[in-house]
Coordinates of C-alpha atoms in Angstrom, one line a residue:
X1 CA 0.0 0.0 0.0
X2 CA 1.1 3.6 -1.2
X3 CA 1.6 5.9 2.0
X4 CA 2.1 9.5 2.4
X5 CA 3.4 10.8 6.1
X6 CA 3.9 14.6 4.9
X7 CA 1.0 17.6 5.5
X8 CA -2.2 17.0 4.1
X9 CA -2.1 17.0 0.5
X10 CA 1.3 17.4 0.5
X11 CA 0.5 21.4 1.1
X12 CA 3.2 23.4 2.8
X13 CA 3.1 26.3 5.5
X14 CA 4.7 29.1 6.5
X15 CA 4.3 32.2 8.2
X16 CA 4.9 35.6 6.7
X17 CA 5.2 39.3 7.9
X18 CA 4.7 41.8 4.7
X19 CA 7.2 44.0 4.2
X20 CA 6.6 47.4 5.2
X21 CA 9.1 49.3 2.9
X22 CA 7.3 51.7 0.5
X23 CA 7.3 51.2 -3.0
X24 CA 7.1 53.9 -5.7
X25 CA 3.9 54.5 -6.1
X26 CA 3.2 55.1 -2.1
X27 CA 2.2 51.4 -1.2
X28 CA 3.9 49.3 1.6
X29 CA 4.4 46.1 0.6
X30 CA 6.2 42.5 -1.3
X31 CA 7.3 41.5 -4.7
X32 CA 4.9 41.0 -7.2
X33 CA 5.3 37.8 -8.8
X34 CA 3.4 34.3 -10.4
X35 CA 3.6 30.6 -9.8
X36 CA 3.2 28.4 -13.1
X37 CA 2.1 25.1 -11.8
X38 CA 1.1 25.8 -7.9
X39 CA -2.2 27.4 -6.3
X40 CA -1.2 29.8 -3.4
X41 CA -3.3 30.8 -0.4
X42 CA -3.1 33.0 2.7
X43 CA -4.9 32.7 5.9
X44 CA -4.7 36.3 7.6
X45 CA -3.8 36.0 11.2
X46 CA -3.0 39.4 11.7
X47 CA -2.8 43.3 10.5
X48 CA -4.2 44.7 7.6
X49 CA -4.0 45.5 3.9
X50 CA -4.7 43.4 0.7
X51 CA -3.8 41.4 -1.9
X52 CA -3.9 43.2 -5.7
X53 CA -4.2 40.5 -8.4
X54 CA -3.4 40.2 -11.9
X55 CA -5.1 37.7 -14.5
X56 CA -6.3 38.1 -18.3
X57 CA -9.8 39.0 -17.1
X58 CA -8.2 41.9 -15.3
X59 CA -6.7 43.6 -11.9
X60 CA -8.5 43.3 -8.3
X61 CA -7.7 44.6 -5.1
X62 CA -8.5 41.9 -1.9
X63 CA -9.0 43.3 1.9
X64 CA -7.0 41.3 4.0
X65 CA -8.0 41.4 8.0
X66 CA -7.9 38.6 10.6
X67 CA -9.4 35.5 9.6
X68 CA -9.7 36.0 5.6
X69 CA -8.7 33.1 3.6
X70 CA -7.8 34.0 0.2
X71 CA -6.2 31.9 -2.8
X72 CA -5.4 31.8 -6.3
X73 CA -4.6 29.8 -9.2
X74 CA -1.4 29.5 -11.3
X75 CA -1.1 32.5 -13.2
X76 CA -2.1 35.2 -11.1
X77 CA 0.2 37.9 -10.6
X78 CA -0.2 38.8 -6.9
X79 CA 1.3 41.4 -4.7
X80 CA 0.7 42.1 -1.1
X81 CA 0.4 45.4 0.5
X82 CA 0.9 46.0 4.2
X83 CA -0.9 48.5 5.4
X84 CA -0.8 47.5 9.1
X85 CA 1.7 45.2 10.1
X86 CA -0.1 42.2 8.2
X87 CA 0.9 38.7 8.8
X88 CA 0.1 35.8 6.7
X89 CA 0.3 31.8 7.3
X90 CA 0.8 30.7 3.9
X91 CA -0.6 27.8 2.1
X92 CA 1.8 26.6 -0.8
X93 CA 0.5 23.5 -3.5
X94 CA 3.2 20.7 -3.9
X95 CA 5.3 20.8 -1.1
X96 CA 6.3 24.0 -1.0
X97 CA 6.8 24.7 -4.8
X98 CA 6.6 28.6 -4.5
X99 CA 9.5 28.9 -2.1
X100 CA 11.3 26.3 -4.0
X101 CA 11.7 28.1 -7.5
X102 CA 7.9 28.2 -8.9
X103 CA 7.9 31.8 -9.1
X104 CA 8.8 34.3 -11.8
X105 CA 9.1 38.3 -10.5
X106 CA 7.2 41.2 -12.4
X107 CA 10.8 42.3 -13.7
X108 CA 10.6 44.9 -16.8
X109 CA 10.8 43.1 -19.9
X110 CA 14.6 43.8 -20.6
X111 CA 15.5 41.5 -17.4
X112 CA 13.4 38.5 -18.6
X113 CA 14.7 37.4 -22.2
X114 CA 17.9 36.3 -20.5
X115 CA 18.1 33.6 -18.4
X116 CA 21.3 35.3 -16.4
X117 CA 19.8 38.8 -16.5
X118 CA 17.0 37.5 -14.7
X119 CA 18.6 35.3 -12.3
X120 CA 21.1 38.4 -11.6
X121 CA 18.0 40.6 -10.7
X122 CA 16.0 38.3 -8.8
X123 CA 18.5 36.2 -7.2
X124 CA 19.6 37.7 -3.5
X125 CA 23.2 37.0 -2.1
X126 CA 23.7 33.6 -0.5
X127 CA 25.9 34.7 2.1
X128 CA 25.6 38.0 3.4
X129 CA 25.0 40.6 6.4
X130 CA 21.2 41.4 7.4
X131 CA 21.4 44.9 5.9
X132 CA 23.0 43.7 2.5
X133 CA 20.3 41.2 2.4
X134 CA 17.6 43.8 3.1
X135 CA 19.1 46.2 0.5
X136 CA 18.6 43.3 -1.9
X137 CA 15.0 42.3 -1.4
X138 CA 14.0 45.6 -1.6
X139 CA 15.3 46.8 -4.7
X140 CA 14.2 43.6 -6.4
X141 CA 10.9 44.2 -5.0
X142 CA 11.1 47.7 -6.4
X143 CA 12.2 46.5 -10.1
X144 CA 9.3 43.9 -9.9
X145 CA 6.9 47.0 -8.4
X146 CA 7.9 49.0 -11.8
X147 CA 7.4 45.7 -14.0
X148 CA 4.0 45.2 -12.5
X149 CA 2.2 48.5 -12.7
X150 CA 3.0 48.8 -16.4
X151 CA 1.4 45.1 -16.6
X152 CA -1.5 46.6 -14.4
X153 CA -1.9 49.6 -16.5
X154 CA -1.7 47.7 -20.1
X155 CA -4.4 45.5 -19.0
X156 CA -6.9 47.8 -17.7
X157 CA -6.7 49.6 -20.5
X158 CA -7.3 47.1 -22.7
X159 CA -4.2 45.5 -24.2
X160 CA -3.7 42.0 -23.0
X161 CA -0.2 41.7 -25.0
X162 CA 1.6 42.7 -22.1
X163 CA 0.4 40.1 -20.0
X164 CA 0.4 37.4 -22.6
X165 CA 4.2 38.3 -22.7
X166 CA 5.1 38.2 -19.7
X167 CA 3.3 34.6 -19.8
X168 CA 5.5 33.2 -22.5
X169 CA 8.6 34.9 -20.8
X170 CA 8.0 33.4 -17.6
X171 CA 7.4 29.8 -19.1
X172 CA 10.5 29.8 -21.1
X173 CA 12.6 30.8 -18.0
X174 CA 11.5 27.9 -15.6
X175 CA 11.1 25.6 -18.7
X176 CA 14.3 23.8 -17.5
X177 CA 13.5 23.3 -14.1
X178 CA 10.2 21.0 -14.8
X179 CA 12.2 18.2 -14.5
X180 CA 13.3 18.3 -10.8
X181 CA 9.9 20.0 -10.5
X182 CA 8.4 16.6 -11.4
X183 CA 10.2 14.4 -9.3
X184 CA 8.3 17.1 -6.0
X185 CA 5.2 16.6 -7.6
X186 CA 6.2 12.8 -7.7
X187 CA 7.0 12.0 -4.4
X188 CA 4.5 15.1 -2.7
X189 CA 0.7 15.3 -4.3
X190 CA 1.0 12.6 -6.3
X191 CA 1.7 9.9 -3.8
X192 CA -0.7 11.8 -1.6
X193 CA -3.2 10.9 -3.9
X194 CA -2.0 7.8 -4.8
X195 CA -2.6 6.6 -1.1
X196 CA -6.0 7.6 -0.5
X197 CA -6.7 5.7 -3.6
X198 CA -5.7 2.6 -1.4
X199 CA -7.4 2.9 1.5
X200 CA -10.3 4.0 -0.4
X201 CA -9.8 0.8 -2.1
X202 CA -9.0 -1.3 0.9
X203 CA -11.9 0.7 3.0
X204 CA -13.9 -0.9 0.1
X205 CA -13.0 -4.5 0.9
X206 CA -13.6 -4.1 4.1
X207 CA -10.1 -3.9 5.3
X208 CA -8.9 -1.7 8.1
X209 CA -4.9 -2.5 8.8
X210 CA -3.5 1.1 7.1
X211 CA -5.0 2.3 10.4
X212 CA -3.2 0.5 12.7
X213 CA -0.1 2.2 11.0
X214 CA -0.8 6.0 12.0
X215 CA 1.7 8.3 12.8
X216 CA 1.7 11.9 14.9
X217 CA 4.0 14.5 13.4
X218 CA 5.4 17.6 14.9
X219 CA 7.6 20.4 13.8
X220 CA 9.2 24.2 14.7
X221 CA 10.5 26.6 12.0
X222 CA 13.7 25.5 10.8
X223 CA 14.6 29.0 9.9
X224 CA 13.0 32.7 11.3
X225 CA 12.7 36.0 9.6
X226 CA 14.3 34.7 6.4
X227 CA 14.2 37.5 3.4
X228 CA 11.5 36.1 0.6
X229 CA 9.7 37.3 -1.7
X230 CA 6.6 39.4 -0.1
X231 CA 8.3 40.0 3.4
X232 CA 10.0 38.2 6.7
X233 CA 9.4 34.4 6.4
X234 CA 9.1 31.9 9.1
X235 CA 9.5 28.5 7.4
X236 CA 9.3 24.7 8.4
X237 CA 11.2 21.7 6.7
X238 CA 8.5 19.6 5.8

């Protein structure tokens, strides 16, 4: 029988506090950016502000308070806005894909037709003092900030070409990543699913021994505060 110890669905957590730096058009707030293969959601547990969105059927703005559960689909460009002190648990499809390298940044088109100009832009240093690191995060956020409102402003005034090519751009950059991408999905959702199809299956026969093999699980952050994309990032290793 196929089993599957990891969180339910092979979903992934963290907890996130927004940034709170202001961007240039007088918003507090994190990196706009998509996921191509992963649904995304937040569960407010405290502060304020929203979520703005991005899709082909146009831009939206979210209310986040205490208690709102909001997701979305891959595709969406999302960017959080903090407008007081807003912290997030987030929700991430196949094992933590989004942390993990299923994301692409707003950047301006002249950073996203090279694979190295991107990575150069979007990339933060490995190992480096907490101010250098801050410096970092916050001028990427800014470049994606300035990539994202002339997406926001192409599509609400009609033209979806913008959009459409930052689609294409974004696909052909993490096109050579599906692979290892995969193998997640593989041994996360996929065996997930794979093992309530057996006990659904034994459940069916009348057979109850998967239950006699439960297990309790327990974790702590492995890591506090780290810089991510959309602010300060509490994260766990499973």
């Amino acid at each position: 029988m196929v089993t599957f110890e990891g969180l339910p669905g092979a979903v992934a957590v963290s907890h996130l506090s927004v940034y709170d730096w202001p961007a240039a058009d007088g918003l507090r707030g994190g990196t706009p950016h998509l996921h191509l293969t992963c649904s995304e959601g937040y569960v407010v547990v405290g502060g304020s502000g929203s979520v703005q969105t991005l899709t082909a059927s146009g831009f939206r703005e979210t209310p986040l308070t205490p208690g709102a559960l909001v997701w979305f689909t891959p595709g969406a460009v999302h960017r959080l806005v903090n407008d007081d002190g807003l912290r997030v648990i987030v929700l991430m499809q196949n094992s933590g894909l989004p942390e993990a390298g299923d994301a692409v940044l707003t950047l301006p088109p002249r950073c996203l037709a090279d694979p190295d100009v991107y990575r150069a832009a979007a990339t933060l240093p490995g190992d480096a003092e907490e101010a250098v690191l801050e410096r970092a995060a916050r001028a990427r956020r800014d470049l994606a900030v300035e990539g994202f409102l002339v997406l926001r402003e192409a599509v609400e005034s009609g033209d979806p070409e913008p959009l459409a090519a930052f689609h294409r751009a974004a696909a052909a950059l993490v096109r050579p990543r599906t692979p290892e991408w995969r193998g997640r999905w593989e041994k996360g959702a996929a065996t997930a699913a794979a093992a309530t199809a057996d006990q659904l299956d034994a459940l069916d026969r009348g057979e109850a021994g998967h239950l006699a093999d439960a297990r309790v699980h327990a974790e702590r952050p492995s890591a506090h505060g780290r810089f991510g994309m959309c602010g300060r990032l509490d994260v766990y290793r499973t």
